[in-house]
Amino acid sequence: MSKLSRRDLLSLGGCAALGLFARSATASRLSLMTALAEPLAPTDYRALVAVFLAGGNDSNNMVVPVTGYSAYSAARAAAGLAIPQAQLLSITPPAMAGSVFGLHPELAELHGLWGQGKAAVVCNAGTLVEPLASRADYLDAARKKPYQLFSHSDQQGIWQTSRADTRVQTGWGGRIADALACVNGGVAFPMPVSVAGINLFAQGVSTRPLAIPDSGTALNNVFVLSGFNSSAESIARRASFDAIRGQDASLPLVKSSSDTLQQAIDIGALFASDPVLSPDRFTGLNTSIARQLKQAAKLIRLNRDSAGLGLNRQIFFVQQGGYDTHQNQIGDQVALYDALSQALNAFTLTMGDFGYADRVTAFTLSDFGRTLQPSGSGTSTVGSDHAWGNHQLVVGGAVNGGNFYGVNGPNGSIFPSLAMGNVAGTSDTDTRGRWIPNVAVDQYAATLAKWFGISTANMATVFPNLHRFASQDLGFMNLAGVTTPGCQ
Amino acid sequence: MNPLKHRRTGKGVFAAALFLAGSLAADDLPVAALVTPVASGFYTVTPCRAVDTRVGLGPNGGPALGGGEVREFGIAGLCGVPNSARAVALNVTVVNPTAAGSVLIYPAGEPMPLASSVNFSAGRTRANNSIAAAGVAGQVSAFCGMPAGATVDLLLDVVGYFEDATGNRPPVVLAGSDASLAMPANSLSLSGTFSDDALPAGAAYTAEWSVTTGPAGVSFSAPASLGTDVTFAAAGTYTLRLTVSDSDRSGFDELTVKVTATPQDVLRFLDQASFGPAPGEAETVRTQGLSEWIEEQFRAAETGYTPLAPEPGSAPEGCTYNTVCYRDKYTTYPVQNRFFANALYGNDQLRQKVAWALHKVFVVSGNDVPMPSRLTPYLRVLNRNAFGNFRALLGEITLNTAMGRYLDMVTSTRTRPNENYPREILQLFSIGTMRRNPDGTVQSDSDGPIPTYDQSIVDGFSKAFTGWTYAPQYPDGITNYIDPMVLVPANHDTTEKLLLRGVTLPAGRTGTQDLNDALDNIFQDPNVGPFFGQQLIRMLVTSNPSPAYVARVTFAFDDNGYGVRGDMKAVIRAVLLDPEARGTGPEAVSFGRLREPALWLVASLRALGARSADGTANADGYLNPRTSPLGQSVLRPPSVFSYFPPDYEAPGAGGLLGPEFGILSATTALGRANFVNTLVYNTSGCPVVALPCLRPNTDPTNLNGNTNGVSLGFASLVPLAGSLVAPDPAPLIDELDRRLLHGTMSAAMRSQVAQALNAIAPTDPTPPGDVLGGKFRRVQAGIYLVLTASQFQVER
C-alpha cells in the first residue's frame, strides 16, 4: 500500500475507513514504515490515563465541605485528623447550589486546574453490583453487594475490572482496547501501556498491555536485545536467531511465542530514541508518580512524532502507592497530595505543549475510601480505616471542569451527608462513616469510555453490569467533536 | 508367560485338597483334622471389592460396623464368584477403627469361630488375608469385636474362590507368552489356545481379547478370535486378557506386553512428568519403561520442604529488616531456593512436578504469607498428597492454616461468615463455575452455560465452614501455622445449609460433621474429574487436550479401576500415558504448552547439566531473581488466580488456549532471550576463567541472597562441535535437538543453526587471545539459538 493511498483512506475521516484499512493491511505498519520516510501523525488522537491511588485514598480530606464544615470537624478534629478550615483551597461547584467546598491544601496545582475548568470531582464513587439507595438497601441480605468489601486486593480488582459481582481476568481498560483495536490500524503496538507493572486494568481478552519502566529508564533502553556485536560470528548468529523466529509458523503456539518476541524487537526498533520534552514540565519532580507520568508523556510524544507509531488511541496506567493511611495520615497525605498535584499538573501542561490539551484525560482510581471516624488519635499517629465510596479526580482539557458530578444519594445530594450511624439521610454502612457509593465504577468508567469513542452497542460488552444503573453518562466529559469509530 | 503370576484360571495349579469345605465349629481346631476333605479347585478373579462400608448405605455398604455387631454380606454372584462357590479368598481391610478390636469373618449361619481375621488398634488401617467358606445363600458373616459404641469400616476384596472339582469346568486358556516391542514397532500377532472338559454338551466356544491394565489406545484386528493382531498407540506395559467361554462358564489367561517408547517419546515424557530430562536419564527410563518409572516415582522418597520451627509474626529485635535473619525467617527467599533446588536435582521429580501443579490450583501466595515457617506446612500438604486421594487433599488444604489465613476461613464465624474460601474452593479448586460433561465440554441450556452453584450455595458452604481458627498458640504468643486449624464450636453456624446438587445439611450438627460432609459433597460432584483433570493435563502435557483425552482422565478420576474415586495416582497415570501425550499424538499442530518461566529455566538447566559456577557442586537454587523479571516469582503468585489465567488464549493462535501466554509479554519474551545471553555468554565474576556463568555471590552477609552461581555442562558438548579437520557441527546440533527439542528440530531450523555455527571456525583455545576457542563458541551459539527459539519455549 502506498503512502498516498493510506493518506487517502485516512482523509475519508470516518473510522469505517480505518477499519477497512485494518482489515486489509496484512503486514503491520511497522514493516510498511521501512518504505515511508515521513512520520504518520495520529488523525484522531485520544488517551486515557488511569492514576491508581493504591491503598485506599481518604478523600474525606481531599474534598471537604466548607458549608457544613462542623459535621466534618466534629468527626475528625478531636482526634487531630481534620484539615483546618482556613487552610482549605476554596471551590464553589455549580452543581452544589452555592455550597462552598475546599480542596486539600497540598492540591494547589489541581486547584489551579479547577479554576481553568480542567479538573472535576466525581463524588462518592465506588464498587457496586446494583444501585443501593440507602442504608436499608445495604443491610437487606437480598440486595447484591460487591464481593469482599473493604479488602484491598478484591476492591482494587473491582475498580480495575468494573465487575463487582464476580472475579474476572480482564480489566475495563483492556476491554476498551479490545473494542477499539481497529482504530489503531495495523500497528503492532499495544493500545494499553502500564508504567506500573502488569495489572488487571489493562488486560483484555485479545489485548495484551505493554509494561515499561518509568522515566528513570530512557525509552531507547527499554527494549534492548543483549549479546550481539559487529563480529562476523555475531552477525551470523543474529541472522539465524531472526530466521528461526519465522519458522514453524504452522504450529500456532510456536508462532504466538515468536510473534511476541518479534513485537519486542519491533518495539525496540521504534524506541530507537528517547524523546526530549521541551520545555520539561517535570523538571525538579522526582517522585515515582512524576516519573511514571513523564514516561507516559514521552511515549505520547513518540507516538505523535515517530515513524511507525501514530496510534489514534492510547491507554496508560500509572500508580501512586502509600494511601493505606491507618496511621500518620496527616503527614503522609501532605506528601502524597503534593506529589500527585504537581505530577498531574506537569503532565497536563505537557499535553498542552504537544497540542493535546483536550485529547488526553487523566482520572483517579483507588481501592476504596476510608472511614470518616478516625482510627487512633494524635497528629503523629491518627489515621483512618478501610471504607467504600470515594471521591475521584478527573483532569484534562476535555473535562467539563470546575464542578462536581455524581448521582443523588439518600440525602438528596451528590455529595454524601457526613452523618454517621443510623440517622436520616446517612450513607453510612455502620457507625464509622463508610459511605455507600452513589456512583458505580461502571458509570464513572463508561463516561470516560464514551468520550474515548466506545459505541453504545459496545458499552454492554465492555461494562456488563452498566445496564443496572440509570445514568450511564455522568456528564463530566465534554463530548463535542467526539467520534465513535464505526469499525469497532 | 510368567509362571509365578498368580492371576491364573485353571484347575491344574491348585486343584487338591487345599481347602476344606464344610461345617466349621467354633471349637473345631485345628479344622483340618476333623472334616471330610472334598476335592476342589481354586479360581482366581481380578481383585474386586465386594464390601465397602464407607460408601453409601446398602447390603454391601455402610454404615460402619458397630461394636458387638454381626452382619451378613452376600458374596456369591459378585465379582465373578459363582453361586456354586464353596469358599471365597478375601483380603480383609479395616479402616478408621475408633477403638482397638478385631473382626471375624466366617460362614453365614455357622457358629462364630474363636480366631479373628484381623486385629487392630484405634485409628489404624489394617489388612489380612482370609479364606471363608460361603455360608447360607453364599454369604459370609462379619463380627465386630469392639466395645459398644465403637465403629470400624470394613472392606472385603475378593481375590478368588474355591469350587468343587466336578461338573462343568471353565475352559483352561493359554493366552501366549509375554512379549516386548520397541517403538516405532507397535504391532504384534497373538495366538491363544484353550482346552476344556467338553461340558456342557454341545458347548459353543467364544473368545474375546481385552485389555486389563495399561494405557488407552490398544486395538485388536480380530478381538473375537484366538489369533489376532494387536496394535498399541503408546508405549507402556499392558496386560492383555484372552477370555474363552463354553457358553456356561468362562476362563481366561493374561499376558504382558511391554512396549518401549522411542527415545524421542521418552525425552518428551520426562519433560512432561519431571522438570526435564537430565543428560543420560532418557536411556535408563527407556529400558525401564514409562509405567515402571511412574511407579518407581510413586515410591521415591520425598525431597520437599523441611519443617521449620514456629517464628513470631513480627520480627523480634535482632532480626530486623535488612538482616540475614530477616531474609531467612520473614521472606520467601529460603523456600524459593528450595523449590529450585528440588526441581533441579530432586530424585522425586514426579512428586515435585505434580506438587507444583497443585500449588498453581490450590493457591496460597507468599505475597500474603511470606514467612517460610508459615508457608512450609502448606507446601508439605501439597507434597504429601500429590500421590494420595483428592478428597484427602481437599481436607488437608481446607484446614491448612496458611490457606485459612490467605482466604480468610481462619476468621469465619457464625456471626461473620466469610465467603472467600467457600467461593474459591468451588470456583478454582474443584468444580469451576460451569457444569461440565465428563469430557470437559461445558453443558448449556437455553440460558447458556449451566452454572454449578449460585449465591445460596456459596452461603451454604460459608456456614458449613464457620468456626475454624488457629490451633493453640506456641509459647510467647506465637501464632500456630504448623498445625491444622481447630474448631471453636461456639463459632460454628448450626443452622441448615444448602450444598451442591440440592443436598442440604440438617441443622444442629457439629462443625467437624458439617466440614466433612461439605467436602464430601464437593468431592462427589461429577464436575471434579473433568475440571481438575483438564487442569492437570494443561499443566503437565498440553494446553488444548481433546475432549476424548479429558474424558479418559475423568474416568480415571471417577474410578481407579478398583472402585476408588479421586486416586491421584490413577489420574497421573492417565494424564501421562494417554495416547494423545505419547507416540505420535504430539505431532498434532495444536499440541504442546508454553513453558512458564520457572519450568523453562529449570528444563534448560537440567538438559544442559547445570551445576554451580565453578562446576564443582549442585547449584543452590537461588534463581527466583531470574524468573521474577520474566513474570513469575515462584511461590508468590499475584492472586488466588495463580500466575496466569487458566483460560487465557494464546494471542493470534486461532482460539487455542495458552494459559502460560498470560505472562509472556514483549518485555518478558525479550527478557528470556537476554537471560539466555547471560547464562551462556557471561564471564564477568565467574570463578573459572574458561567457564561462563551466572555469577556467584558467596558473601554470607549479602542480603540479596547467597549463591554459588550456575554454569552449564559445556564440557560434554565441546567434543561434538567439530574440528578444523572435520568441521561439521551436526553432532552438536543433533545433541542439542535431542536434549532440548526431543528430536523435533525441523530441517529448516537445523539449517539455520548450522549456518550460525559454520560461521565459527572450530578452533581449540589459544590463550591469552582466545580463552574459550571456536569449538566452545560453537556450543555457546548453538545453545543460545535453541534456548531462545519459540520451538523450545513451547514444549511439544
JSON list of N, CA and C in Angstrom, two decimals, chain A residues 195-250:
[
{"chain": "A", "resi": 195, "resn": "VAL", "atom": "N", "xyz": [2.87, 1.79, 33.16]},
{"chain": "A", "resi": 195, "resn": "VAL", "atom": "CA", "xyz": [4.18, 2.22, 33.65]},
{"chain": "A", "resi": 195, "resn": "VAL", "atom": "C", "xyz": [4.32, 1.76, 35.10]},
{"chain": "A", "resi": 196, "resn": "ALA", "atom": "N", "xyz": [3.41, 0.86, 35.51]},
{"chain": "A", "resi": 196, "resn": "ALA", "atom": "CA", "xyz": [3.41, 0.39, 36.90]},
{"chain": "A", "resi": 196, "resn": "ALA", "atom": "C", "xyz": [3.26, -1.13, 36.93]},
{"chain": "A", "resi": 197, "resn": "GLY", "atom": "N", "xyz": [3.89, -1.81, 36.01]},
{"chain": "A", "resi": 197, "resn": "GLY", "atom": "CA", "xyz": [3.86, -3.27, 36.03]},
{"chain": "A", "resi": 197, "resn": "GLY", "atom": "C", "xyz": [2.59, -3.83, 35.40]},
{"chain": "A", "resi": 198, "resn": "ILE", "atom": "N", "xyz": [2.59, -5.16, 35.28]},
{"chain": "A", "resi": 198, "resn": "ILE", "atom": "CA", "xyz": [1.42, -5.85, 34.73]},
{"chain": "A", "resi": 198, "resn": "ILE", "atom": "C", "xyz": [0.27, -5.68, 35.71]},
{"chain": "A", "resi": 199, "resn": "ASN", "atom": "N", "xyz": [-0.90, -5.38, 35.21]},
{"chain": "A", "resi": 199, "resn": "ASN", "atom": "CA", "xyz": [-2.05, -5.23, 36.08]},
{"chain": "A", "resi": 199, "resn": "ASN", "atom": "C", "xyz": [-3.31, -5.64, 35.36]},
{"chain": "A", "resi": 200, "resn": "LEU", "atom": "N", "xyz": [-4.35, -5.81, 36.13]},
{"chain": "A", "resi": 200, "resn": "LEU", "atom": "CA", "xyz": [-5.61, -6.29, 35.61]},
{"chain": "A", "resi": 200, "resn": "LEU", "atom": "C", "xyz": [-6.29, -5.26, 34.72]},
{"chain": "A", "resi": 201, "resn": "PHE", "atom": "N", "xyz": [-6.17, -4.00, 35.07]},
{"chain": "A", "resi": 201, "resn": "PHE", "atom": "CA", "xyz": [-6.89, -2.92, 34.38]},
{"chain": "A", "resi": 201, "resn": "PHE", "atom": "C", "xyz": [-6.69, -2.98, 32.87]},
{"chain": "A", "resi": 202, "resn": "ALA", "atom": "N", "xyz": [-5.46, -3.20, 32.43]},
{"chain": "A", "resi": 202, "resn": "ALA", "atom": "CA", "xyz": [-5.13, -3.08, 31.02]},
{"chain": "A", "resi": 202, "resn": "ALA", "atom": "C", "xyz": [-5.19, -4.41, 30.28]},
{"chain": "A", "resi": 203, "resn": "GLN", "atom": "N", "xyz": [-5.57, -5.46, 31.00]},
{"chain": "A", "resi": 203, "resn": "GLN", "atom": "CA", "xyz": [-5.61, -6.79, 30.38]},
{"chain": "A", "resi": 203, "resn": "GLN", "atom": "C", "xyz": [-6.93, -6.98, 29.66]},
{"chain": "A", "resi": 204, "resn": "GLY", "atom": "N", "xyz": [-6.88, -7.30, 28.39]},
{"chain": "A", "resi": 204, "resn": "GLY", "atom": "CA", "xyz": [-8.11, -7.57, 27.64]},
{"chain": "A", "resi": 204, "resn": "GLY", "atom": "C", "xyz": [-8.23, -9.02, 27.29]},
{"chain": "A", "resi": 205, "resn": "VAL", "atom": "N", "xyz": [-9.26, -9.33, 26.52]},
{"chain": "A", "resi": 205, "resn": "VAL", "atom": "CA", "xyz": [-9.40, -10.70, 26.01]},
{"chain": "A", "resi": 205, "resn": "VAL", "atom": "C", "xyz": [-8.34, -10.93, 24.95]},
{"chain": "A", "resi": 206, "resn": "SER", "atom": "N", "xyz": [-8.25, -10.01, 24.01]},
{"chain": "A", "resi": 206, "resn": "SER", "atom": "CA", "xyz": [-7.24, -10.14, 22.96]},
{"chain": "A", "resi": 206, "resn": "SER", "atom": "C", "xyz": [-6.13, -9.11, 23.10]},
{"chain": "A", "resi": 207, "resn": "THR", "atom": "N", "xyz": [-6.29, -8.21, 24.05]},
{"chain": "A", "resi": 207, "resn": "THR", "atom": "CA", "xyz": [-5.30, -7.15, 24.23]},
{"chain": "A", "resi": 207, "resn": "THR", "atom": "C", "xyz": [-4.30, -7.53, 25.30]},
{"chain": "A", "resi": 208, "resn": "ARG", "atom": "N", "xyz": [-3.04, -7.39, 24.95]},
{"chain": "A", "resi": 208, "resn": "ARG", "atom": "CA", "xyz": [-2.01, -7.58, 25.96]},
{"chain": "A", "resi": 208, "resn": "ARG", "atom": "C", "xyz": [-1.30, -6.27, 26.17]},
{"chain": "A", "resi": 209, "resn": "PRO", "atom": "N", "xyz": [-1.32, -5.74, 27.38]},
{"chain": "A", "resi": 209, "resn": "PRO", "atom": "CA", "xyz": [-0.68, -4.45, 27.61]},
{"chain": "A", "resi": 209, "resn": "PRO", "atom": "C", "xyz": [0.83, -4.56, 27.54]},
{"chain": "A", "resi": 210, "resn": "LEU", "atom": "N", "xyz": [1.43, -3.44, 27.27]},
{"chain": "A", "resi": 210, "resn": "LEU", "atom": "CA", "xyz": [2.88, -3.35, 27.34]},
{"chain": "A", "resi": 210, "resn": "LEU", "atom": "C", "xyz": [3.21, -2.76, 28.71]},
{"chain": "A", "resi": 211, "resn": "ALA", "atom": "N", "xyz": [4.19, -3.33, 29.38]},
{"chain": "A", "resi": 211, "resn": "ALA", "atom": "CA", "xyz": [4.62, -2.76, 30.65]},
{"chain": "A", "resi": 211, "resn": "ALA", "atom": "C", "xyz": [6.03, -2.22, 30.47]},
{"chain": "A", "resi": 212, "resn": "ILE", "atom": "N", "xyz": [6.22, -0.97, 30.82]},
{"chain": "A", "resi": 212, "resn": "ILE", "atom": "CA", "xyz": [7.54, -0.36, 30.68]},
{"chain": "A", "resi": 212, "resn": "ILE", "atom": "C", "xyz": [7.92, 0.33, 32.00]},
{"chain": "A", "resi": 213, "resn": "PRO", "atom": "N", "xyz": [9.20, 0.48, 32.25]},
{"chain": "A", "resi": 213, "resn": "PRO", "atom": "CA", "xyz": [9.63, 1.17, 33.47]},
{"chain": "A", "resi": 213, "resn": "PRO", "atom": "C", "xyz": [9.41, 2.68, 33.37]},
{"chain": "A", "resi": 214, "resn": "ASP", "atom": "N", "xyz": [9.54, 3.39, 34.46]},
{"chain": "A", "resi": 214, "resn": "ASP", "atom": "CA", "xyz": [9.29, 4.83, 34.46]},
{"chain": "A", "resi": 214, "resn": "ASP", "atom": "C", "xyz": [10.46, 5.58, 33.81]},
{"chain": "A", "resi": 215, "resn": "SER", "atom": "N", "xyz": [10.40, 6.89, 33.82]},
{"chain": "A", "resi": 215, "resn": "SER", "atom": "CA", "xyz": [11.35, 7.70, 33.05]},
{"chain": "A", "resi": 215, "resn": "SER", "atom": "C", "xyz": [12.78, 7.59, 33.57]},
{"chain": "A", "resi": 216, "resn": "GLY", "atom": "N", "xyz": [12.98, 6.88, 34.67]},
{"chain": "A", "resi": 216, "resn": "GLY", "atom": "CA", "xyz": [14.33, 6.57, 35.10]},
{"chain": "A", "resi": 216, "resn": "GLY", "atom": "C", "xyz": [15.08, 5.74, 34.07]},
{"chain": "A", "resi": 217, "resn": "THR", "atom": "N", "xyz": [14.33, 5.05, 33.22]},
{"chain": "A", "resi": 217, "resn": "THR", "atom": "CA", "xyz": [14.93, 4.31, 32.11]},
{"chain": "A", "resi": 217, "resn": "THR", "atom": "C", "xyz": [14.55, 5.01, 30.81]},
{"chain": "A", "resi": 218, "resn": "ALA", "atom": "N", "xyz": [15.54, 5.42, 30.05]},
{"chain": "A", "resi": 218, "resn": "ALA", "atom": "CA", "xyz": [15.25, 6.07, 28.78]},
{"chain": "A", "resi": 218, "resn": "ALA", "atom": "C", "xyz": [14.49, 5.10, 27.87]},
{"chain": "A", "resi": 219, "resn": "LEU", "atom": "N", "xyz": [13.57, 5.62, 27.09]},
{"chain": "A", "resi": 219, "resn": "LEU", "atom": "CA", "xyz": [12.76, 4.74, 26.23]},
{"chain": "A", "resi": 219, "resn": "LEU", "atom": "C", "xyz": [13.64, 3.88, 25.32]},
{"chain": "A", "resi": 220, "resn": "ASN", "atom": "N", "xyz": [14.75, 4.44, 24.87]},
{"chain": "A", "resi": 220, "resn": "ASN", "atom": "CA", "xyz": [15.58, 3.66, 23.97]},
{"chain": "A", "resi": 220, "resn": "ASN", "atom": "C", "xyz": [16.42, 2.61, 24.70]},
{"chain": "A", "resi": 221, "resn": "ASN", "atom": "N", "xyz": [16.24, 2.53, 26.02]},
{"chain": "A", "resi": 221, "resn": "ASN", "atom": "CA", "xyz": [16.89, 1.44, 26.76]},
{"chain": "A", "resi": 221, "resn": "ASN", "atom": "C", "xyz": [15.90, 0.40, 27.25]},
{"chain": "A", "resi": 222, "resn": "VAL", "atom": "N", "xyz": [14.65, 0.55, 26.87]},
{"chain": "A", "resi": 222, "resn": "VAL", "atom": "CA", "xyz": [13.62, -0.33, 27.43]},
{"chain": "A", "resi": 222, "resn": "VAL", "atom": "C", "xyz": [13.63, -1.69, 26.75]},
{"chain": "A", "resi": 223, "resn": "PHE", "atom": "N", "xyz": [13.71, -1.71, 25.44]},
{"chain": "A", "resi": 223, "resn": "PHE", "atom": "CA", "xyz": [13.69, -2.99, 24.72]},
{"chain": "A", "resi": 223, "resn": "PHE", "atom": "C", "xyz": [15.00, -3.16, 23.96]},
{"chain": "A", "resi": 224, "resn": "VAL", "atom": "N", "xyz": [15.99, -3.70, 24.65]},
{"chain": "A", "resi": 224, "resn": "VAL", "atom": "CA", "xyz": [17.29, -3.88, 24.02]},
{"chain": "A", "resi": 224, "resn": "VAL", "atom": "C", "xyz": [17.66, -5.35, 24.06]},
{"chain": "A", "resi": 225, "resn": "LEU", "atom": "N", "xyz": [17.89, -5.91, 22.92]},
{"chain": "A", "resi": 225, "resn": "LEU", "atom": "CA", "xyz": [18.34, -7.29, 22.84]},
{"chain": "A", "resi": 225, "resn": "LEU", "atom": "C", "xyz": [19.84, -7.34, 23.10]},
{"chain": "A", "resi": 226, "resn": "SER", "atom": "N", "xyz": [20.24, -8.08, 24.11]},
{"chain": "A", "resi": 226, "resn": "SER", "atom": "CA", "xyz": [21.64, -8.08, 24.51]},
{"chain": "A", "resi": 226, "resn": "SER", "atom": "C", "xyz": [22.43, -9.15, 23.76]},
{"chain": "A", "resi": 227, "resn": "GLY", "atom": "N", "xyz": [23.72, -8.92, 23.67]},
{"chain": "A", "resi": 227, "resn": "GLY", "atom": "CA", "xyz": [24.63, -10.00, 23.33]},
{"chain": "A", "resi": 227, "resn": "GLY", "atom": "C", "xyz": [25.10, -10.07, 21.89]},
{"chain": "A", "resi": 228, "resn": "PHE", "atom": "N", "xyz": [24.77, -9.08, 21.09]},
{"chain": "A", "resi": 228, "resn": "PHE", "atom": "CA", "xyz": [25.23, -9.12, 19.70]},
{"chain": "A", "resi": 228, "resn": "PHE", "atom": "C", "xyz": [26.17, -7.95, 19.44]},
{"chain": "A", "resi": 229, "resn": "ASN", "atom": "N", "xyz": [27.13, -8.19, 18.56]},
{"chain": "A", "resi": 229, "resn": "ASN", "atom": "CA", "xyz": [28.04, -7.12, 18.17]},
{"chain": "A", "resi": 229, "resn": "ASN", "atom": "C", "xyz": [28.31, -7.23, 16.68]},
{"chain": "A", "resi": 230, "resn": "SER", "atom": "N", "xyz": [29.34, -6.55, 16.22]},
{"chain": "A", "resi": 230, "resn": "SER", "atom": "CA", "xyz": [29.55, -6.46, 14.77]},
{"chain": "A", "resi": 230, "resn": "SER", "atom": "C", "xyz": [30.50, -7.53, 14.24]},
{"chain": "A", "resi": 231, "resn": "SER", "atom": "N", "xyz": [30.86, -8.51, 15.09]},
{"chain": "A", "resi": 231, "resn": "SER", "atom": "CA", "xyz": [31.74, -9.55, 14.58]},
{"chain": "A", "resi": 231, "resn": "SER", "atom": "C", "xyz": [30.98, -10.45, 13.60]},
{"chain": "A", "resi": 232, "resn": "ALA", "atom": "N", "xyz": [31.72, -11.11, 12.74]},
{"chain": "A", "resi": 232, "resn": "ALA", "atom": "CA", "xyz": [31.08, -11.97, 11.74]},
{"chain": "A", "resi": 232, "resn": "ALA", "atom": "C", "xyz": [30.30, -13.09, 12.42]},
{"chain": "A", "resi": 233, "resn": "GLU", "atom": "N", "xyz": [30.88, -13.64, 13.48]},
{"chain": "A", "resi": 233, "resn": "GLU", "atom": "CA", "xyz": [30.18, -14.71, 14.21]},
{"chain": "A", "resi": 233, "resn": "GLU", "atom": "C", "xyz": [28.85, -14.22, 14.77]},
{"chain": "A", "resi": 234, "resn": "SER", "atom": "N", "xyz": [28.90, -13.03, 15.33]},
{"chain": "A", "resi": 234, "resn": "SER", "atom": "CA", "xyz": [27.70, -12.46, 15.94]},
{"chain": "A", "resi": 234, "resn": "SER", "atom": "C", "xyz": [26.64, -12.15, 14.89]},
{"chain": "A", "resi": 235, "resn": "ILE", "atom": "N", "xyz": [27.09, -11.63, 13.78]},
{"chain": "A", "resi": 235, "resn": "ILE", "atom": "CA", "xyz": [26.14, -11.29, 12.71]},
{"chain": "A", "resi": 235, "resn": "ILE", "atom": "C", "xyz": [25.47, -12.55, 12.19]},
{"chain": "A", "resi": 236, "resn": "ALA", "atom": "N", "xyz": [26.24, -13.61, 12.06]},
{"chain": "A", "resi": 236, "resn": "ALA", "atom": "CA", "xyz": [25.66, -14.87, 11.58]},
{"chain": "A", "resi": 236, "resn": "ALA", "atom": "C", "xyz": [24.66, -15.43, 12.59]},
{"chain": "A", "resi": 237, "resn": "ARG", "atom": "N", "xyz": [25.03, -15.34, 13.86]},
{"chain": "A", "resi": 237, "resn": "ARG", "atom": "CA", "xyz": [24.12, -15.86, 14.91]},
{"chain": "A", "resi": 237, "resn": "ARG", "atom": "C", "xyz": [22.84, -15.03, 14.94]},
{"chain": "A", "resi": 238, "resn": "ARG", "atom": "N", "xyz": [22.97, -13.72, 14.81]},
{"chain": "A", "resi": 238, "resn": "ARG", "atom": "CA", "xyz": [21.79, -12.86, 14.81]},
{"chain": "A", "resi": 238, "resn": "ARG", "atom": "C", "xyz": [20.88, -13.18, 13.61]},
{"chain": "A", "resi": 239, "resn": "ALA", "atom": "N", "xyz": [21.49, -13.45, 12.47]},
{"chain": "A", "resi": 239, "resn": "ALA", "atom": "CA", "xyz": [20.70, -13.77, 11.29]},
{"chain": "A", "resi": 239, "resn": "ALA", "atom": "C", "xyz": [19.91, -15.05, 11.51]},
{"chain": "A", "resi": 240, "resn": "SER", "atom": "N", "xyz": [20.56, -16.04, 12.10]},
{"chain": "A", "resi": 240, "resn": "SER", "atom": "CA", "xyz": [19.86, -17.30, 12.37]},
{"chain": "A", "resi": 240, "resn": "SER", "atom": "C", "xyz": [18.78, -17.11, 13.43]},
{"chain": "A", "resi": 241, "resn": "PHE", "atom": "N", "xyz": [19.12, -16.34, 14.47]},
{"chain": "A", "resi": 241, "resn": "PHE", "atom": "CA", "xyz": [18.16, -16.03, 15.54]},
{"chain": "A", "resi": 241, "resn": "PHE", "atom": "C", "xyz": [16.89, -15.41, 14.92]},
{"chain": "A", "resi": 242, "resn": "ASP", "atom": "N", "xyz": [17.07, -14.48, 14.02]},
{"chain": "A", "resi": 242, "resn": "ASP", "atom": "CA", "xyz": [15.91, -13.83, 13.39]},
{"chain": "A", "resi": 242, "resn": "ASP", "atom": "C", "xyz": [15.18, -14.79, 12.47]},
{"chain": "A", "resi": 243, "resn": "ALA", "atom": "N", "xyz": [15.92, -15.61, 11.73]},
{"chain": "A", "resi": 243, "resn": "ALA", "atom": "CA", "xyz": [15.27, -16.52, 10.78]},
{"chain": "A", "resi": 243, "resn": "ALA", "atom": "C", "xyz": [14.46, -17.59, 11.49]},
{"chain": "A", "resi": 244, "resn": "ILE", "atom": "N", "xyz": [15.00, -18.10, 12.58]},
{"chain": "A", "resi": 244, "resn": "ILE", "atom": "CA", "xyz": [14.30, -19.18, 13.31]},
{"chain": "A", "resi": 244, "resn": "ILE", "atom": "C", "xyz": [12.95, -18.68, 13.82]},
{"chain": "A", "resi": 245, "resn": "ARG", "atom": "N", "xyz": [12.90, -17.39, 14.14]},
{"chain": "A", "resi": 245, "resn": "ARG", "atom": "CA", "xyz": [11.65, -16.81, 14.65]},
{"chain": "A", "resi": 245, "resn": "ARG", "atom": "C", "xyz": [10.53, -16.86, 13.62]},
{"chain": "A", "resi": 246, "resn": "GLY", "atom": "N", "xyz": [10.88, -16.98, 12.37]},
{"chain": "A", "resi": 246, "resn": "GLY", "atom": "CA", "xyz": [9.85, -17.07, 11.33]},
{"chain": "A", "resi": 246, "resn": "GLY", "atom": "C", "xyz": [9.50, -18.51, 10.96]},
{"chain": "A", "resi": 247, "resn": "GLN", "atom": "N", "xyz": [10.18, -19.46, 11.59]},
{"chain": "A", "resi": 247, "resn": "GLN", "atom": "CA", "xyz": [9.97, -20.86, 11.21]},
{"chain": "A", "resi": 247, "resn": "GLN", "atom": "C", "xyz": [8.89, -21.54, 12.05]},
{"chain": "A", "resi": 248, "resn": "ASP", "atom": "N", "xyz": [8.43, -22.67, 11.56]},
{"chain": "A", "resi": 248, "resn": "ASP", "atom": "CA", "xyz": [7.41, -23.47, 12.25]},
{"chain": "A", "resi": 248, "resn": "ASP", "atom": "C", "xyz": [6.16, -22.65, 12.55]},
{"chain": "A", "resi": 249, "resn": "ALA", "atom": "N", "xyz": [5.83, -21.74, 11.63]},
{"chain": "A", "resi": 249, "resn": "ALA", "atom": "CA", "xyz": [4.66, -20.89, 11.82]},
{"chain": "A", "resi": 249, "resn": "ALA", "atom": "C", "xyz": [3.36, -21.66, 11.68]},
{"chain": "A", "resi": 250, "resn": "SER", "atom": "N", "xyz": [3.44, -22.91, 11.22]},
{"chain": "A", "resi": 250, "resn": "SER", "atom": "CA", "xyz": [2.22, -23.72, 11.14]},
{"chain": "A", "resi": 250, "resn": "SER", "atom": "C", "xyz": [1.81, -24.25, 12.52]}
]
